[in-house]
Short mmCIF file of C-alpha atoms and ligand atoms in Angstrom, two decimals:
data_model
loop_
_atom_site.label_atom_id
_atom_site.label_comp_id
_atom_site.label_asym_id
_atom_site.label_seq_id
_atom_site.Cartn_x
_atom_site.Cartn_y
_atom_site.Cartn_z
CA MET A 1 13.49 36.50 195.33
CA ALA A 2 12.58 33.83 198.03
CA VAL A 3 13.83 30.37 199.39
CA PHE A 4 12.83 27.60 198.22
CA THR A 5 15.80 25.66 198.73
CA PRO A 6 17.15 26.27 202.18
CA VAL A 7 20.88 25.95 202.94
CA GLU A 8 23.31 26.70 205.73
CA LEU A 9 27.05 28.04 205.70
CA GLY A 10 28.52 24.55 207.00
CA GLU A 11 27.06 22.73 203.72
CA ILE A 12 29.30 24.34 201.48
CA SER A 13 31.82 25.64 203.00
CA ASP A 14 34.24 22.84 203.22
CA TRP A 15 32.93 22.64 198.92
CA ILE A 16 34.00 26.67 198.99
CA THR A 17 37.65 26.24 199.86
CA ARG A 18 38.15 22.96 198.07
CA ASP A 19 37.06 24.31 194.84
CA PHE A 20 37.17 27.81 194.54
CA ASN A 21 39.59 30.66 194.97
CA ILE A 22 37.68 32.91 196.66
CA GLY A 23 39.25 32.32 200.61
CA ARG A 24 36.58 30.53 203.53
CA ALA A 25 33.15 31.19 203.75
CA SER A 26 31.99 32.86 206.56
CA ASP A 27 29.02 33.50 206.33
CA LEU A 28 25.48 33.07 204.67
CA ARG A 29 22.25 35.04 204.87
CA GLY A 30 19.51 34.13 202.77
CA ILE A 31 17.54 37.10 201.00
CA HIS A 32 14.93 38.87 200.90
CA GLY A 33 12.43 39.87 198.01
CA GLY A 34 13.05 38.51 194.75
CA ILE A 35 9.99 35.61 193.28
CA GLU A 36 12.23 33.13 191.20
CA ASN A 37 15.65 31.85 192.56
CA SER A 38 17.03 30.93 195.78
CA ASN A 39 19.31 33.61 197.04
CA PHE A 40 22.21 34.12 199.16
CA PHE A 41 24.28 36.34 200.17
CA LEU A 42 27.96 34.81 200.87
CA ASP A 43 30.60 36.42 202.73
CA THR A 44 34.10 35.51 202.37
CA ILE A 45 37.82 35.83 203.98
CA GLN A 46 40.39 35.52 201.37
CA ASP A 47 44.12 36.98 202.35
CA GLY A 48 42.98 38.62 205.45
CA LYS A 49 40.11 41.01 203.79
CA ASN A 50 36.27 40.09 203.58
CA GLN A 51 34.78 39.26 200.38
CA GLU A 52 31.08 40.08 199.12
CA TYR A 53 29.18 37.52 196.95
CA VAL A 54 26.17 36.52 195.55
CA LEU A 55 24.77 32.09 196.13
CA THR A 56 21.78 31.70 193.84
CA ILE A 57 20.07 28.59 193.61
CA PHE A 58 17.90 28.40 190.07
CA GLU A 59 14.98 26.67 190.96
CA ARG A 60 13.54 26.46 187.24
CA LEU A 61 15.40 27.22 185.22
CA SER A 62 17.86 23.61 183.79
CA ALA A 63 21.61 23.65 183.24
CA GLU A 64 21.21 23.63 179.81
CA GLN A 65 19.21 27.09 179.80
CA LEU A 66 21.75 28.74 182.40
CA PRO A 67 25.27 28.89 180.64
CA TYR A 68 23.27 31.72 178.55
CA TYR A 69 22.81 33.92 181.40
CA LEU A 70 25.66 33.24 183.10
CA GLU A 71 27.86 33.70 179.89
CA LEU A 72 25.81 37.18 178.98
CA MET A 73 27.12 38.01 182.57
CA ARG A 74 30.81 37.60 182.12
CA HIS A 75 30.26 38.81 178.90
CA LEU A 76 29.12 42.20 179.50
CA ALA A 77 30.79 42.58 182.54
CA ASN A 78 33.76 42.01 180.57
CA LYS A 79 32.50 45.03 178.83
CA SER A 80 32.55 47.37 181.70
CA ILE A 81 29.17 47.19 181.89
CA PRO A 82 28.42 46.76 185.54
CA VAL A 83 26.86 43.64 185.88
CA PRO A 84 26.89 40.44 188.17
CA ARG A 85 30.16 38.98 187.18
CA PRO A 86 29.98 34.64 187.66
CA ILE A 87 32.87 33.57 189.88
CA GLU A 88 35.04 30.63 188.95
CA ASN A 89 35.80 27.36 190.28
CA LYS A 90 39.41 26.22 190.20
CA ASN A 91 38.76 23.98 187.17
CA GLY A 92 37.18 27.36 185.72
CA GLU A 93 33.65 26.21 185.53
CA ILE A 94 30.41 28.61 186.29
CA LEU A 95 27.79 26.63 186.89
CA PHE A 96 27.85 24.26 189.42
CA SER A 97 25.22 22.39 191.43
CA LEU A 98 24.23 22.03 194.40
CA LYS A 99 21.46 20.50 196.85
CA ASN A 100 20.23 18.62 192.90
CA LYS A 101 20.06 22.01 191.63
CA PRO A 102 21.90 24.28 189.41
CA ALA A 103 23.52 26.76 191.57
CA ALA A 104 26.02 29.61 190.73
CA ILE A 105 28.53 32.30 191.99
CA VAL A 106 28.15 36.32 191.01
CA THR A 107 30.22 38.63 192.55
CA LYS A 108 28.21 41.74 195.00
CA LEU A 109 27.66 44.84 193.42
CA PRO A 110 27.37 47.95 195.52
CA GLY A 111 24.79 50.07 196.52
CA ALA A 112 20.86 50.17 197.31
CA SER A 113 17.66 50.34 195.00
CA GLN A 114 16.51 53.33 194.19
CA LEU A 115 11.96 52.24 194.27
CA LYS A 116 11.63 56.43 193.64
CA PRO A 117 13.32 57.51 190.93
CA SER A 118 14.20 60.88 190.46
CA PRO A 119 14.28 61.07 186.08
CA ARG A 120 17.91 61.05 186.55
CA HIS A 121 18.18 57.73 188.43
CA CYS A 122 15.60 57.82 185.01
CA ALA A 123 18.08 58.19 182.54
CA LEU A 124 20.63 56.71 184.59
CA VAL A 125 18.89 53.87 183.51
CA GLY A 126 18.41 54.74 180.57
CA GLU A 127 21.56 54.49 179.16
CA MET A 128 22.73 51.96 180.60
CA LEU A 129 20.59 49.73 179.06
CA ALA A 130 21.24 51.58 176.01
CA LYS A 131 25.13 50.48 176.67
CA MET A 132 24.31 47.18 177.42
CA HIS A 133 21.71 46.55 174.04
CA LEU A 134 25.15 48.18 172.19
CA ALA A 135 28.02 46.04 174.15
CA GLY A 136 25.70 42.81 173.35
CA ALA A 137 25.94 42.98 169.71
CA ASP A 138 28.85 40.88 169.93
CA PHE A 139 27.42 38.12 172.06
CA PRO A 140 27.61 35.47 170.17
CA GLN A 141 25.11 33.39 172.12
CA GLU A 142 21.48 33.15 171.09
CA GLN A 143 18.21 32.31 173.70
CA ALA A 144 14.26 33.24 173.45
CA ASN A 145 13.62 35.33 176.18
CA LEU A 146 11.26 32.26 177.99
CA ARG A 147 8.44 33.91 178.94
CA SER A 148 7.28 36.40 175.38
CA LEU A 149 4.69 35.02 172.84
CA PRO A 150 4.88 31.55 173.35
CA TRP A 151 4.90 31.34 176.52
CA TRP A 152 1.66 33.76 176.99
CA GLN A 153 -0.03 31.44 175.45
CA GLU A 154 0.44 28.30 177.38
CA THR A 155 0.03 30.29 180.96
CA VAL A 156 -3.25 32.30 180.28
CA PRO A 157 -5.65 29.09 179.58
CA GLN A 158 -4.43 28.04 183.29
CA ILE A 159 -5.17 31.87 184.76
CA LEU A 160 -8.00 31.86 182.44
CA PRO A 161 -10.51 30.31 185.41
CA HIS A 162 -9.48 32.40 187.76
CA LEU A 163 -10.35 35.86 186.88
CA ASP A 164 -14.13 37.73 186.63
CA ALA A 165 -15.46 38.64 183.24
CA GLU A 166 -14.09 41.71 183.21
CA GLN A 167 -10.65 40.29 183.32
CA LYS A 168 -10.53 37.56 180.87
CA THR A 169 -11.81 39.75 178.71
CA LEU A 170 -9.34 41.97 178.90
CA LEU A 171 -6.02 39.17 179.17
CA SER A 172 -7.57 37.07 175.96
CA SER A 173 -8.12 40.35 173.20
CA GLU A 174 -4.69 41.79 174.07
CA LEU A 175 -3.30 38.61 173.91
CA ALA A 176 -4.65 38.44 170.55
CA THR A 177 -3.55 41.92 169.64
CA GLN A 178 0.02 40.59 171.14
CA ALA A 179 -0.19 37.67 168.81
CA GLY A 180 -1.04 40.00 165.68
CA PHE A 181 1.07 42.41 166.65
CA PHE A 182 4.17 40.28 167.23
CA GLN A 183 3.38 38.22 163.27
CA SER A 184 3.15 41.67 161.46
CA ALA A 185 6.03 42.71 159.45
CA SER A 186 7.29 45.55 161.62
CA TYR A 187 7.60 43.85 163.97
CA ALA A 188 10.08 41.92 163.02
CA LEU A 189 11.88 45.07 161.84
CA LEU A 190 12.99 45.33 165.18
CA PRO A 191 16.49 45.56 166.03
CA GLN A 192 16.80 42.57 168.49
CA GLY A 193 19.80 40.68 170.66
CA ALA A 194 20.41 40.59 174.48
CA SER A 195 18.46 42.01 176.82
CA HIS A 196 17.03 41.76 179.97
CA CYS A 197 13.65 41.81 180.37
CA ASP A 198 13.09 42.55 184.31
CA LEU A 199 14.56 45.38 184.45
CA PHE A 200 12.74 46.39 187.09
CA ARG A 201 13.62 49.19 190.26
CA ASP A 202 14.48 46.83 192.13
CA ASN A 203 17.12 44.94 189.39
CA VAL A 204 19.22 47.99 189.54
CA LEU A 205 21.58 49.95 192.67
CA PHE A 206 22.97 53.14 193.03
CA ASP A 207 25.39 53.93 195.08
CA HIS A 208 27.95 56.78 195.99
CA PRO A 209 31.34 56.85 194.60
CA SER A 210 33.56 56.35 198.21
CA GLY A 211 30.50 56.05 199.76
CA ASP A 212 30.90 60.12 200.48
CA HIS A 213 27.17 60.44 200.27
CA SER A 214 26.99 64.02 199.73
CA SER A 215 28.16 63.05 196.46
CA GLU A 216 25.91 62.31 193.78
CA GLU A 217 24.23 58.28 193.52
CA ARG A 218 25.83 56.71 190.49
CA LEU A 219 24.85 52.86 188.53
CA GLY A 220 25.86 50.60 190.17
CA GLY A 221 24.82 47.92 188.69
CA PHE A 222 21.92 45.34 186.90
CA PHE A 223 21.18 42.29 187.65
CA ASP A 224 19.04 39.36 187.93
CA PHE A 225 19.63 38.33 184.74
CA TYR A 226 17.36 35.04 184.61
CA PHE A 227 15.01 36.17 182.35
CA ALA A 228 16.74 37.84 179.86
CA GLY A 229 17.02 36.38 176.16
CA THR A 230 17.18 37.62 172.68
CA ASP A 231 13.85 39.68 172.01
CA LYS A 232 13.32 43.15 170.41
CA PHE A 233 15.35 46.28 172.45
CA LEU A 234 12.26 47.50 172.37
CA PHE A 235 10.60 44.98 174.26
CA ASP A 236 13.34 45.77 177.21
CA LEU A 237 12.66 49.54 177.01
CA ALA A 238 9.30 49.59 177.28
CA VAL A 239 9.13 47.10 180.20
CA THR A 240 12.13 49.17 182.32
CA ALA A 241 9.39 52.80 181.01
CA ASN A 242 6.40 50.96 182.96
CA ASP A 243 8.45 50.04 186.27
CA TRP A 244 10.86 53.74 186.08
CA CYS A 245 8.59 55.96 185.21
CA LEU A 246 5.23 56.24 186.85
CA ALA A 247 3.38 58.87 188.28
CA GLU A 248 1.81 58.91 191.17
CA ASN A 249 -1.27 57.29 190.44
CA ARG A 250 0.87 54.58 189.31
CA ARG A 251 -0.09 53.30 186.19
CA ASP A 252 -0.08 56.11 184.15
CA LEU A 253 3.70 57.07 182.29
CA ASP A 254 5.26 60.11 184.02
CA GLU A 255 6.51 62.88 181.40
CA GLU A 256 9.35 64.02 182.95
CA ARG A 257 10.87 60.73 183.39
CA LEU A 258 10.31 58.99 180.69
CA THR A 259 11.67 61.78 179.26
CA ALA A 260 14.47 61.11 180.73
CA LEU A 261 14.86 57.65 180.33
CA MET A 262 14.19 57.74 176.07
CA HIS A 263 16.76 60.71 175.44
CA ALA A 264 19.55 59.73 177.89
CA TYR A 265 18.50 56.01 176.30
CA GLN A 266 17.98 57.58 172.70
CA ALA A 267 21.79 59.96 172.99
CA VAL A 268 23.12 56.25 173.10
CA ARG A 269 21.39 54.51 170.82
CA PRO A 270 18.48 56.56 168.45
CA LEU A 271 15.83 54.29 168.13
CA THR A 272 14.73 53.33 164.08
CA ASN A 273 10.98 54.86 162.59
CA ASP A 274 9.61 50.53 163.19
CA GLU A 275 10.38 50.97 166.92
CA GLN A 276 9.23 54.46 167.42
CA ALA A 277 6.09 53.28 165.43
CA SER A 278 5.89 50.28 167.64
CA TRP A 279 6.38 51.91 170.69
CA ALA A 280 2.98 52.12 172.06
CA LEU A 281 2.02 48.77 171.49
CA MET A 282 5.05 47.41 173.12
CA LEU A 283 4.80 49.13 176.06
CA ARG A 284 0.74 47.45 176.11
CA ALA A 285 2.76 44.14 175.31
CA ALA A 286 5.99 45.06 179.01
CA ALA A 287 2.68 44.75 180.15
CA LEU A 288 0.72 42.25 179.77
CA ARG A 289 4.27 39.91 179.88
CA PHE A 290 3.91 41.11 184.13
CA TRP A 291 0.20 41.06 184.72
CA ILE A 292 0.09 37.06 183.54
CA SER A 293 3.57 35.90 184.96
CA ARG A 294 2.24 37.87 188.11
CA LEU A 295 -1.43 35.64 188.02
CA TRP A 296 0.27 32.72 187.45
CA ASP A 297 2.68 32.91 190.34
CA PHE A 298 -0.12 34.01 192.52
CA TYR A 299 -3.44 31.80 191.82
CA LEU A 300 -0.97 28.69 190.78
CA PRO A 301 2.15 29.24 193.52
CA ARG A 302 5.59 27.39 194.94
CA ASN A 303 5.91 27.04 198.32
CA ALA A 304 9.03 28.86 199.99
CA GLN A 305 10.91 30.85 202.22
CA MET A 306 10.42 34.15 202.86
CA LEU A 307 7.87 34.05 199.69
CA THR A 308 6.09 38.11 198.78
CA PRO A 309 4.41 37.09 195.99
CA HIS A 310 3.57 40.73 193.45
CA ASP A 311 0.29 42.50 192.71
CA PRO A 312 -1.17 41.26 189.81
CA THR A 313 -3.80 43.85 189.43
CA HIS A 314 -0.67 46.81 189.12
CA PHE A 315 -0.04 45.07 186.19
CA GLU A 316 -4.08 44.92 184.54
CA GLN A 317 -4.31 48.21 185.76
CA ILE A 318 -0.84 49.67 183.72
CA LEU A 319 -2.52 47.41 180.34
CA LEU A 320 -5.29 49.61 180.85
CA SER A 321 -3.51 52.68 180.83
CA ARG A 322 -1.18 51.73 177.56
CA LYS A 323 -4.22 50.50 175.79
CA ALA A 324 -5.99 54.26 177.07
CA LEU A 325 -2.79 56.36 175.38
N1 LIG B 1 24.64 40.39 192.26
C1 LIG B 1 23.95 41.21 193.10
N2 LIG B 1 24.99 42.23 194.25
C2 LIG B 1 23.51 42.70 195.00
N3 LIG B 1 22.69 42.53 195.48
C3 LIG B 1 22.12 40.87 195.15
C4 LIG B 1 22.97 40.42 193.40
N4 LIG B 1 22.01 39.60 193.49
C5 LIG B 1 21.18 39.49 193.97
N5 LIG B 1 21.47 40.15 195.07
C6 LIG B 1 20.06 41.01 196.21
O1 LIG B 1 19.06 39.99 196.34
C7 LIG B 1 18.02 39.95 195.62
C8 LIG B 1 17.36 39.03 195.14
O2 LIG B 1 17.82 38.91 193.90
P1 LIG B 1 16.03 38.57 192.77
O3 LIG B 1 17.97 38.45 191.70
O4 LIG B 1 15.29 39.81 192.85
O5 LIG B 1 15.71 37.22 193.17
P2 LIG B 1 15.11 36.58 191.87
O6 LIG B 1 16.22 35.48 191.36
O7 LIG B 1 14.13 35.54 192.79
O8 LIG B 1 14.31 37.58 191.06
C9 LIG B 1 18.00 41.58 194.56
O9 LIG B 1 16.55 41.92 195.74
C10 LIG B 1 19.59 42.11 196.02
O10 LIG B 1 19.02 42.72 196.82
N1 LIG B 2 10.19 41.72 188.60
C1 LIG B 2 8.84 40.80 187.87
C2 LIG B 2 9.34 39.84 188.37
C3 LIG B 2 10.20 39.23 188.92
O1 LIG B 2 10.76 39.50 190.25
P1 LIG B 2 12.25 39.50 191.10
O2 LIG B 2 11.68 40.39 192.29
O3 LIG B 2 12.15 38.55 191.42
O4 LIG B 2 13.03 40.67 189.50
C4 LIG B 2 7.80 41.29 188.69
O5 LIG B 2 7.92 42.45 189.21
O6 LIG B 2 6.50 40.78 188.66
#
């Protein structure tokens, strides 16, 4: 995250004490990392104990769109999927207004991101992703992934003037290929449901049981559900594979990590024949999605403190690599 909307502890301490049952706010720190919303670690003291939360001020999502994400997190947390749980105020509400923007407070998950994942880390992620897909099956709300084909089609014309001829050709031709794929009968057959759609390494935490660093790491949780939506499960898996299973050259897929991710996923939810047949195109769709959003963030940036834009060429390279598969 970055901080687009600065907030000081003094601005929220009365609100926290008055409206919530989480004790007294003792510290508030802007979080570096992430690019979408303003996030802060919020510490409180309740009955003499320190508690840790994350306060998010939403910069683009509206109060109408947000209940889907917050209710999905609550639904998954209730099903023992390790995700942040939205905190209710004394009226039972989980969506608030702060600085005239929508805001939420969620539990802080334990652990740290693993940016150099081993096959075991990939397997833990694959297993939990499949469990998450199954756990979402009875989630009653639907909301499209807001960063899917319609958004690509709307955004690409804004980016094209900034690109060289070769990039323009690659972006336009891949968009056309994906528009055809999304309209195909085989795409329609792919299972879908509540999907994270942004399960990168920096959105997953691992920790050691009881803080014992000699013990094997376990999955601390998935967070940052604010790009989630009703989407093809295969897209979620492809987004995950494109970030978790990269070879040393940072563009091709590493067989060992990919096999670990896919086996662990399929041990919980085996892929259908249609999904297996669509895998290569879906890897390209997942690469295109992040090439477009990174180009958009790069060429049409927003003002923010602590914002480090992601490198768009990384996903251009990944797309070229997946096309060559
Ligand atoms: N629930 C959480 N538990 C623990 N850490 C979190 C949680 N939510 C966010 N963070 C921390 O905040 C950082 C930025 O959050 P992120 O959701 O990626 O930002 P953005 O909303 O901009 O995408 C993460 O890298 C992580 O360190
Ligand atoms: N994961 C995406 C965009 C969102 O980044 P995040 O750090 O806010 O999760 C990317 O890497 O482009």
